[in-house]
Coordinates of C-alpha atoms and ligand atoms in Angstrom, one line a residue:
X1 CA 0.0 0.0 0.0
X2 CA 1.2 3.3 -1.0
X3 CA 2.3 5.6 2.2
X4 CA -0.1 8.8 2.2
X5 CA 1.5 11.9 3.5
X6 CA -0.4 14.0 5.4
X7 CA -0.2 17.9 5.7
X8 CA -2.3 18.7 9.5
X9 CA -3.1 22.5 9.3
X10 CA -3.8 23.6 12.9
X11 CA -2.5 20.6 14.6
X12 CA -2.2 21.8 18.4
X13 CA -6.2 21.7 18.7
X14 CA -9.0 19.5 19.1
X15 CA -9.4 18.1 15.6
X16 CA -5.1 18.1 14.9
X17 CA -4.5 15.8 18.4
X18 CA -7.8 13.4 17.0
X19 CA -5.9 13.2 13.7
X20 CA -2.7 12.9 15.2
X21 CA -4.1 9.9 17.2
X22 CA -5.6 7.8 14.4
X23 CA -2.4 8.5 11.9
X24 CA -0.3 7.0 15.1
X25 CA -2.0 3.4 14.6
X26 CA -1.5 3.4 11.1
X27 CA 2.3 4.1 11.0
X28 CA 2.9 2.3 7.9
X29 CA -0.1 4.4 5.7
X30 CA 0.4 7.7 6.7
X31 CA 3.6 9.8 7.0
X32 CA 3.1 13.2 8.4
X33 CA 5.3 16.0 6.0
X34 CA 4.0 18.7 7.7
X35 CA 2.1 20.1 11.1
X36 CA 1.4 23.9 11.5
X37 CA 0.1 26.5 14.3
X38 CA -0.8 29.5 15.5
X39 CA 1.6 29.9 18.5
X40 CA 1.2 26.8 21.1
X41 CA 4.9 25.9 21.5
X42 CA 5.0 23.2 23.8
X43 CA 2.7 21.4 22.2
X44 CA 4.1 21.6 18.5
X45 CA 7.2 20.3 20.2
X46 CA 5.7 17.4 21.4
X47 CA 4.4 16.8 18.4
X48 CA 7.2 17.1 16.4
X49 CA 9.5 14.7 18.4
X50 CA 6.5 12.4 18.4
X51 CA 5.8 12.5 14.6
X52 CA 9.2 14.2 13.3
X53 CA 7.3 15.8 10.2
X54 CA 9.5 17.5 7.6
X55 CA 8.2 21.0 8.1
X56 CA 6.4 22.5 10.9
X57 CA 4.8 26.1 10.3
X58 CA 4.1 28.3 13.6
X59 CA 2.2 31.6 12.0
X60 CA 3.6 33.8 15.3
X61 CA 7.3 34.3 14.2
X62 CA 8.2 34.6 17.8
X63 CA 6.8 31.0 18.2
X64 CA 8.8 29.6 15.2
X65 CA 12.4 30.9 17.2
X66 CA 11.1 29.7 19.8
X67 CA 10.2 26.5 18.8
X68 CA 13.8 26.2 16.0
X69 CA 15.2 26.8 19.4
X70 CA 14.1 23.7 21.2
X71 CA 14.0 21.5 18.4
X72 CA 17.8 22.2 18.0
X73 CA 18.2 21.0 21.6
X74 CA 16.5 17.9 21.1
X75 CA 18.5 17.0 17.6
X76 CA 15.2 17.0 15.7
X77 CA 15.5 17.3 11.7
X78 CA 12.2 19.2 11.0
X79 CA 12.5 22.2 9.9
X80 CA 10.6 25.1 11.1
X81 CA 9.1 27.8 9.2
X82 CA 7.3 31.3 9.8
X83 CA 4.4 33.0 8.7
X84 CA 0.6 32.8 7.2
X85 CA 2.2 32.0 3.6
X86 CA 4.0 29.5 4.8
X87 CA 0.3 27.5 5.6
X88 CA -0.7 27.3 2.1
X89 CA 2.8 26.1 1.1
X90 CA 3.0 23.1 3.6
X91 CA -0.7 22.7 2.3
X92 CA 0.1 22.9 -1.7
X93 CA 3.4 21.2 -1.4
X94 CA 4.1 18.2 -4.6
X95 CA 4.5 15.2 -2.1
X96 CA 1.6 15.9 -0.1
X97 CA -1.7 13.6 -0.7
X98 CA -4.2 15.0 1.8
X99 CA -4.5 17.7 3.4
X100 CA -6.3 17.8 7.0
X101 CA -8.0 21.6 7.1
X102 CA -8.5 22.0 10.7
X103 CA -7.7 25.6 11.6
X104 CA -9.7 27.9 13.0
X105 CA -11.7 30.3 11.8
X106 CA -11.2 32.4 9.1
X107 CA -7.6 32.2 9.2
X108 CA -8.3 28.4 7.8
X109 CA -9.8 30.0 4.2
X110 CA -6.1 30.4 2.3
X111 CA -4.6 27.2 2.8
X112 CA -7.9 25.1 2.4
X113 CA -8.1 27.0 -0.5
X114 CA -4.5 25.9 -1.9
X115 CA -5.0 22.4 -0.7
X116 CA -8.5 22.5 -2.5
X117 CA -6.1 24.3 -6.1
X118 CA -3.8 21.7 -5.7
X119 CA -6.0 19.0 -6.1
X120 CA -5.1 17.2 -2.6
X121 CA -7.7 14.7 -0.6
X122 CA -9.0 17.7 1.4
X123 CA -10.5 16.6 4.6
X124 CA -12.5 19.4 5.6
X125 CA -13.0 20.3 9.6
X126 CA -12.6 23.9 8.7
X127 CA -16.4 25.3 7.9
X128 CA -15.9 28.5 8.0
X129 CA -14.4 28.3 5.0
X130 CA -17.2 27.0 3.4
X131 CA -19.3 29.5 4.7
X132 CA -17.1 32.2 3.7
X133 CA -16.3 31.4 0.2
X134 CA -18.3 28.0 -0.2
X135 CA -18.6 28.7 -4.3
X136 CA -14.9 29.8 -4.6
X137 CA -14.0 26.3 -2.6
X138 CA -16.1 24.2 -4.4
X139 CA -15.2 25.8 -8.0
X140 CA -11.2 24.9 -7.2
X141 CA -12.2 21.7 -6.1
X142 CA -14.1 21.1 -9.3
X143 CA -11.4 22.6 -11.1
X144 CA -8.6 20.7 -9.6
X145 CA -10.3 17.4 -9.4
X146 CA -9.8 17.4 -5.8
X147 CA -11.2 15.1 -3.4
X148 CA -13.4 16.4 -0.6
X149 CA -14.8 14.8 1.9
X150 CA -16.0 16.6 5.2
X151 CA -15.0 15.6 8.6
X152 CA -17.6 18.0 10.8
X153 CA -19.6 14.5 12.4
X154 CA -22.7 15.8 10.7
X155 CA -21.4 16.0 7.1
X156 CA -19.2 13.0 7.5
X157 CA -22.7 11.0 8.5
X158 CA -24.5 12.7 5.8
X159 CA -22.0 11.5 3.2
X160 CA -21.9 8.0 4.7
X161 CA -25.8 8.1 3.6
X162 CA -25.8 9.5 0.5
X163 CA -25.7 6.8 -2.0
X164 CA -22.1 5.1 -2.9
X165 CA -20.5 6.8 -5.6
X166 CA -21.1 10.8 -4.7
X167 CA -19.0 12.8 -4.8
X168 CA -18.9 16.5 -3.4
X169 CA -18.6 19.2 -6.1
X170 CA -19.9 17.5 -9.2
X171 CA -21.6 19.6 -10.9
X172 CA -24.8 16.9 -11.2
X173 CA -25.4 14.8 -8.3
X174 CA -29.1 13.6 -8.1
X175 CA -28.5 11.9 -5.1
X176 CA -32.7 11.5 -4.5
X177 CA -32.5 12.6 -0.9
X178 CA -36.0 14.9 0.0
X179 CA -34.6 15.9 3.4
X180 CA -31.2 16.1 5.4
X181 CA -31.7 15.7 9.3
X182 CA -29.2 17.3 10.8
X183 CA -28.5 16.7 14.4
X184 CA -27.9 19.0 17.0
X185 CA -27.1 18.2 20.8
X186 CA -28.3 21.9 21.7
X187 CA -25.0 22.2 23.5
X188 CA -25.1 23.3 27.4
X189 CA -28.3 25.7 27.7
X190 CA -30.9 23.5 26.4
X191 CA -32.2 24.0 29.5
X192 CA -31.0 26.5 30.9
X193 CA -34.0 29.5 32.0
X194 CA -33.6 31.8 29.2
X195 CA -33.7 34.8 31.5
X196 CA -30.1 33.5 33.0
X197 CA -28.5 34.0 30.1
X198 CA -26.8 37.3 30.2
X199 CA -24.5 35.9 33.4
X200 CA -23.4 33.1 31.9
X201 CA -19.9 32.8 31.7
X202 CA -17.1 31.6 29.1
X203 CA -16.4 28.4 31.2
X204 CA -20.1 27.8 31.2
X205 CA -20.4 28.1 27.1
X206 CA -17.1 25.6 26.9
X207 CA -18.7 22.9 28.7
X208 CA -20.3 21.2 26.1
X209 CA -22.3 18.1 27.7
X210 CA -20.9 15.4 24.6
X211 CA -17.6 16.7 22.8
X212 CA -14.9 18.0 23.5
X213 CA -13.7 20.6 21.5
X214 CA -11.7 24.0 20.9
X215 CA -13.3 27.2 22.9
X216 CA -14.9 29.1 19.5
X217 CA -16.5 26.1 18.5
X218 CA -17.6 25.0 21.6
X219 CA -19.2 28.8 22.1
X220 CA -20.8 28.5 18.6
X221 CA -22.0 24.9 19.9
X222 CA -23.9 26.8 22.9
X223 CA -25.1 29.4 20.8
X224 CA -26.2 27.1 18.1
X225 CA -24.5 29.0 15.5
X226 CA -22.5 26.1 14.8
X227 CA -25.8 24.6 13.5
X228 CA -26.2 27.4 11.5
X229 CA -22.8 27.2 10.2
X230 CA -23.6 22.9 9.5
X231 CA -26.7 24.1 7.7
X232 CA -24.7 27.0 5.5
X233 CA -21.9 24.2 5.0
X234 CA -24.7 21.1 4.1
X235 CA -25.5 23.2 1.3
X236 CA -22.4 23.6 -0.5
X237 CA -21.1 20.1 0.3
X238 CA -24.3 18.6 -1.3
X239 CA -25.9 20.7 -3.2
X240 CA -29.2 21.2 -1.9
X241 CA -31.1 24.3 -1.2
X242 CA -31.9 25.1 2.6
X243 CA -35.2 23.9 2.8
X244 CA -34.3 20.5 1.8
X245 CA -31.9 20.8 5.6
X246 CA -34.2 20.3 8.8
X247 CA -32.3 20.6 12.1
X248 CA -33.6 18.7 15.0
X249 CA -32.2 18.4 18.6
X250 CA -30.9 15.4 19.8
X251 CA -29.3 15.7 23.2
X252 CA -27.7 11.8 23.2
X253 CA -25.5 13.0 19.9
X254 CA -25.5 9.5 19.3
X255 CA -27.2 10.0 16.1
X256 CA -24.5 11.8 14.0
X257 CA -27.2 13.1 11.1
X258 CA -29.8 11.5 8.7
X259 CA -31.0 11.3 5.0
X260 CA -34.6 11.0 4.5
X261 CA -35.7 9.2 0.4
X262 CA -37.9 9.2 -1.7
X263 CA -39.2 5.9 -1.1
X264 CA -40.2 6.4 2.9
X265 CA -36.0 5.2 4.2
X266 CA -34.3 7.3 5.9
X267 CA -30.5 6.3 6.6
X268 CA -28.6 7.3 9.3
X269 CA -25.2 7.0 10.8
X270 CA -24.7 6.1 14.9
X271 CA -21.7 6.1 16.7
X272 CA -20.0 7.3 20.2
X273 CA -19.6 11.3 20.1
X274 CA -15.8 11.0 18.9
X275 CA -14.2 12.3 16.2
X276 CA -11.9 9.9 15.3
X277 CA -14.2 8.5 13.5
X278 CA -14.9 10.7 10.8
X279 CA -11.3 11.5 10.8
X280 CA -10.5 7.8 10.5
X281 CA -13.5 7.7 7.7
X282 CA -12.5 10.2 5.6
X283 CA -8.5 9.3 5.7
X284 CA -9.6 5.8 5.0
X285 CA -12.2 6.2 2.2
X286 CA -13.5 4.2 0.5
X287 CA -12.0 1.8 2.6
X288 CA -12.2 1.6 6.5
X289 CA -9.8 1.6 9.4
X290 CA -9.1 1.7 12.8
X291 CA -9.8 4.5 14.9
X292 CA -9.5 3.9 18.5
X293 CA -13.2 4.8 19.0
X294 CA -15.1 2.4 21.2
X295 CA -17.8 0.7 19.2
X296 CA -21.6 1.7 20.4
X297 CA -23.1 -0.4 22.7
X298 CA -26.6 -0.7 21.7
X299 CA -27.8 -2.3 24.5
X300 CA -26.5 0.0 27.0
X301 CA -26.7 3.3 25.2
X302 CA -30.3 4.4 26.6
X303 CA -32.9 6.3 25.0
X304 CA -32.4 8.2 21.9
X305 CA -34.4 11.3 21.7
X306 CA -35.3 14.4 19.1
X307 CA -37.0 17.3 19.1
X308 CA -37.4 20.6 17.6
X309 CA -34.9 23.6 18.8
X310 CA -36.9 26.9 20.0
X311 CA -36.4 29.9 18.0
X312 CA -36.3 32.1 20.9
X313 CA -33.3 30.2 23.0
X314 CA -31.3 30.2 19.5
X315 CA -31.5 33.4 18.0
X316 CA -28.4 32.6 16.2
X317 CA -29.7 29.5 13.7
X318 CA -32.2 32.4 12.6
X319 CA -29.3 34.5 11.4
X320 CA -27.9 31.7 9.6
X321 CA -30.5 30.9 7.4
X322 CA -31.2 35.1 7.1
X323 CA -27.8 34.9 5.5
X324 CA -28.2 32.1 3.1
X325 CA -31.2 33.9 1.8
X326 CA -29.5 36.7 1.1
X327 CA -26.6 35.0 -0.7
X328 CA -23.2 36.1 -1.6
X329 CA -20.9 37.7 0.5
X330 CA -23.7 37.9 3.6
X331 CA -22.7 34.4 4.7
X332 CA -19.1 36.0 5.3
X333 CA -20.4 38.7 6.6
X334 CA -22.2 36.2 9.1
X335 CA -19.1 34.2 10.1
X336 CA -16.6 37.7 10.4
X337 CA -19.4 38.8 12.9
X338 CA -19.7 35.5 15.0
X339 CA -15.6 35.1 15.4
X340 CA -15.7 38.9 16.7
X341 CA -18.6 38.5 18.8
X342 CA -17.1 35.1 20.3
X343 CA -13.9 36.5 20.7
X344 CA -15.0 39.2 23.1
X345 CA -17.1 36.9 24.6
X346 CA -14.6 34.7 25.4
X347 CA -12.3 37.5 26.6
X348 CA -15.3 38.6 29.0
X349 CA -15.7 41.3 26.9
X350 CA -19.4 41.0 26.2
X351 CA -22.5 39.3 27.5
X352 CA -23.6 35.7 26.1
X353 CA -27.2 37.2 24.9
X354 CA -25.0 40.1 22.8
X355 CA -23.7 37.5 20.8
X356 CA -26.6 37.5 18.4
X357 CA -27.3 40.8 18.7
X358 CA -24.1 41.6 17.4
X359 CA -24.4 39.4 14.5
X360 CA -27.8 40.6 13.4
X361 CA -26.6 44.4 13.8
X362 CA -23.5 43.5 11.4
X363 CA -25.4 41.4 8.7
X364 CA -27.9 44.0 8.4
X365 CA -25.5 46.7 8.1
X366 CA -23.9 45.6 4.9
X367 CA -25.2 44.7 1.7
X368 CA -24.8 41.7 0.2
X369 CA -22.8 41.0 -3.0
X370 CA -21.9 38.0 -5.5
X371 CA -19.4 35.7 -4.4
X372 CA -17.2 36.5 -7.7
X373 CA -13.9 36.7 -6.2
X374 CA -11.6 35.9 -3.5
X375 CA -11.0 39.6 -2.9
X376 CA -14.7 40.7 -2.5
X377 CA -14.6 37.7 0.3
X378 CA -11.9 38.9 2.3
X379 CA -13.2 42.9 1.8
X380 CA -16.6 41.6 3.6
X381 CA -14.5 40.0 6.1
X382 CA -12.8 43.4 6.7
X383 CA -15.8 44.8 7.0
X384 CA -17.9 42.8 8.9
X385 CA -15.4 42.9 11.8
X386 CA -14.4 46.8 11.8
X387 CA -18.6 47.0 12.3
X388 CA -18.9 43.6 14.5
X389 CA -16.2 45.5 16.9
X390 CA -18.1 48.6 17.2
X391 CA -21.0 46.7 18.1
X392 CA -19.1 44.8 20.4
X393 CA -17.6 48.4 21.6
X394 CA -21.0 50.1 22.1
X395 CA -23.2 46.7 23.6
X396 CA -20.5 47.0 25.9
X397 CA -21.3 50.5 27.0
X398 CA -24.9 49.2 27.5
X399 CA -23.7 46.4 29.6
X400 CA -21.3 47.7 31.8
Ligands
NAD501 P1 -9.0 24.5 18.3 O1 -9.2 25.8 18.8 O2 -8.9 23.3 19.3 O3 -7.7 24.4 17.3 C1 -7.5 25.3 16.3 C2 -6.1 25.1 15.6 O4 -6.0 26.2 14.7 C3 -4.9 25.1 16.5 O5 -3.9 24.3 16.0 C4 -4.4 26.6 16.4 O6 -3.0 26.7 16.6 C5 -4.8 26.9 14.9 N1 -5.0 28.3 14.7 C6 -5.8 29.2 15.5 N2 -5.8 30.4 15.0 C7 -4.9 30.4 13.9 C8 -4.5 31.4 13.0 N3 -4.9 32.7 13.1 N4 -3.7 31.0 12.0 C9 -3.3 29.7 11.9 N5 -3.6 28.7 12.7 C10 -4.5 29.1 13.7 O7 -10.2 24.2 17.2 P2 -10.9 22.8 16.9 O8 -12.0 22.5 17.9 O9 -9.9 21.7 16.6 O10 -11.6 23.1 15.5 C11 -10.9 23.3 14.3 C12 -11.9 23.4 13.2 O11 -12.7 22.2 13.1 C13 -12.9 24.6 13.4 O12 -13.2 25.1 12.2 C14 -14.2 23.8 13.9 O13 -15.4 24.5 13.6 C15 -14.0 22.5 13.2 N6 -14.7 21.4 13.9 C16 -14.2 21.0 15.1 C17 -14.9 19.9 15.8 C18 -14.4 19.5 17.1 O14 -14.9 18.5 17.6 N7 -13.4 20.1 17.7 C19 -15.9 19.3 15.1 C20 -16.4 19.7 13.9 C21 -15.7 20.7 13.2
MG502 MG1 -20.5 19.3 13.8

C-alpha cells in the first residue's frame, strides 16, 4: 500500500491531536510532512519529536524561534518555518496527498483554498471556509479534481448516507434525498431558564455536555450558530437548497445526522460522540480503518431522543439561514461577525445574549454582494469585523 502523506493545518487543537491519534495506529499508511500553528509551542514540540514531520509552520514568528530553538536542543530534523504564507505552502506542497484543514476560523480559508487548487484529498473540519467562500472552494475543487470529503460529524454521517459513488462538487449529483436531518445536541443551555443568560460565563459556554472541542466552537455549539454554520456548510457540500436541511435536537449525539428518500427510508449514521471516527473515515475512504473509537453499545446506550430547537433560545440559527437567503458575501459577513462576537465573549468582553445581537446588527448593516472573487470575500471580512467591533464596543457601553 502506497504511504499517504499528510499535511495537518492547525495541529495543536482539538481536531489536529484526533488526527494525530488515528495517523499514530497506522504508521505504515500515513507519513506526516508537515504540522502547523498559531503559537502553542509546547505542544508543536511534542508533536514534532512524536511525529518528526518534515516542516512545521508556527504563524507567530516569535513561536517559530522559539520552537527552532528547542528543536535544535533535542537534535530533531524538521524544519521550522514562519508566517501565514507558509500554511498554504505546507498545504500545496508536490508530495503531499491530503490535506487535514482543521484551523480555525477564518484564518483556515487560504490554505484550504490551496489544498483545495492543488488538487489534494481535502478533509474538511474547517467550515468556515465554506461558509465564507463555499462557491470559490467548491469551484477549485471542481477545477482541480480534488477530493473532498467533510469531517464535521454531521457532514461525515450525511456522506456515509448518501448513496455510494457521490462525490462533493460534481456539478450533477441527483443523489434523491428529500430531506437532510441534521442533528444537534443543543449544546449546554438547552435548559438552561432563558432569562439566566446574560451571566453566563465563558467556562459555562465551553462545557459542552458530549464533545470536546476548541473554545470558539464550543461557544458556537452553545449558541447554536455552529448549526447554523452545519446548515450554510450542508448546502455547499451537497448541493441542496436550505429547505431540503431540517435541524432537529438530539441531546444523546449519538445519532451523528440523517437522510430522508424518496421511497419512505431514511438512513442514518450512529456512533460514540468521537471524532476519530470521521477523521479515521474520511482518511480511509472508500476503505475503512481503525480509529480507537469504542464501538456503540446498543444495549446499554439508553434512550435516543429528538425534538425541535426553539427559535427564541437560539436566536443565532435564525441569522444563519437570514444569511443564506441573502446570498453572496452575507454568509461572510455572518461568520466575520460570529468570530468577533465570540472572541469578546470569550475575553469577557461582552455578554452571552449580545452575541446574536451583534451578529444581526452587522449582517444587516452591509449589503450583500456576489461571491465572484476571492478579494470581494476577504473585503466583507474586513468589513464585517471593523462594524462587529463597534458593536461589540458600544453593547459593551450598554452592559457595563
Ligand atoms: P482548536 O481551537 O482546538 O484548534 C485550532 C487550531 O488552529 C490550533 O492548532 C491553532 O493553533 C490553529 N489556529 C488558530 N488560529 C490560527 C491562525 N490565526 N492561523 C493559523 N492557525 C491558527 O479548534 P478545533 O476544535 O480543533 O476546531 C478546528 C476546526 O474544526 C474549526 O473550524 C471547527 O469548527 C471544526 N470542527 C471541530 C470539531 C471538534 O470536535 N473540535 C468538530 C467539527 C468541526
Ligand atoms: Mg458538527
Amino acid at each position: 500500500m502506497k504511504t499517504t502523506q499528510l499535511t495537518i493545518l492547525g495541529s495543536t487543537g482539538s481536531i489536529g491531536l484526533s488526527t494525530l491519534d488515528v495517523v499514530a495506529r497506522q504508521p505504515e499508511r500515513f507519513r506526516v510532512h508537515a504540522l502547523t500553528a498559531h503559537r502553542n509551542v509546547e505542544r508543536m514540540r511534542e508533536q514534532c519529536l512524536r511525529h518528526a514531520p518534515d516542516v512545521a509552520v508556527m504563524v507567530d514568528a516569535d513561536a517559530a524561534d522559539a520552537l527552532r530553538t528547542a528543536l535544535a536542543a533535542s537534535g530533531s530534523r524538521t524544519q521550522v518555518r514562519a508566517g501565514s504564507e507558509a500554511l498554504a505552502e505546507v498545504a500545496r506542497a508536490p508530495q503531499v496527498d491530503a490535506v487535514m484543514a482543521a484551523i480555525v476560523g477564518g484564518a483556515g480559508l487560504l490554505p484550504t483554498l490551496a489544498a483545495a487548487e492543488a488538487g489534494k484529498r481535502v478533509l474538511l473540519a474547517n467550515k468556515e471556509a465554506l461558509v465564507m467562500s463555499g462557491a470559490l472552494l467548491m469551484d477549485a475543487v471542481r477545477r482541480s479534481g480534488a477530493c473532498l470529503l467533510p469531517i464535521d460529524s454531521e457532514h461525515n454521517a450525511i456522506f456515509q448516507c448518501l448513496p455510494n459513488g457521490y462525490v462533493c462538487a460534481e456539478p450533477v449529483t441527483p443523489h434523491g434525498a428529500r430531506r437532510i436531518w441534521l442533528t444537534a445536541s443543543g449544546g449546554p443551555f438547552r435548559d438552561r431558564p432563558l432569562d439566566s443568560f446574560a451571566g453566563i460565563t465563558p467556562d459555562e459556554a465551553c462545557a459542552h455536555p458530549n464533545w470536546e472541542m476548541g473554545r470558539k466552537i464550543s461557544v458556537d455549539s452553545a449558541t447554536m450558530m455552529n448549526k447554523g454554520l452545519e446548515v450554510i456548510e450542508a448546502c455547499w457540500l451537497f448541493a441542496v437548497p436550505p429547505a431540503t436541511i431540517q435541524v432537529v435536537l438530539h441531546p444523546q449525539s449519538i445519532v451523528h445526522s440523517m437522510v430522508a428518500y424518496d421511497d419512505g427510508s431514511v438512513l442514518a449514521q450512529l456512533g460514540n460522540p468521537d471524532m476519530r471516527t470521521p477523521i479515521a473515515h474520511a482518511l480511509a475512504w472508500p476503505e475503512r480503518m481503525e480509529s480507537g473509537v469504542e464501538p456503540l453499545d446498543l444495549l446499554t446506550m439508553g434512550r435516543l431522543e429528538f425534538s425541535e430547537p426553539e427559535a427564541a433560545r437560539f436566536p443565532a440559527l435564525g441569522l444563519a439561514y437570514q444569511a443564506l437567503e441573502r446570498g453572496g458575501t452575507a454568509t461572510a459577513v455572518l461568520n466575520a461577525a460570529n468570530e468577533v462576537a465570540v472572541e469578546a465573549f470569550l475575553a469577557e468582553r461582552l455578554a452571552f445574549s449580545e452575541i446574536p445581537v451583534v451578529i444581526a446588527a452587522t449582517l444587516d448593516a452591509i449589503e450583500a454582494e456576489p461571491v465572484d472573487s476571492l478579494e470581494r470575500v476577504l473585503s466583507a471580512d474586513r468589513k464585517a469585523r471593523a462594524i462587529a467591533g463597534e458593536q461589540v464596543a458600544n453593547a459593551r457601553q450598554v452592559v457595563s
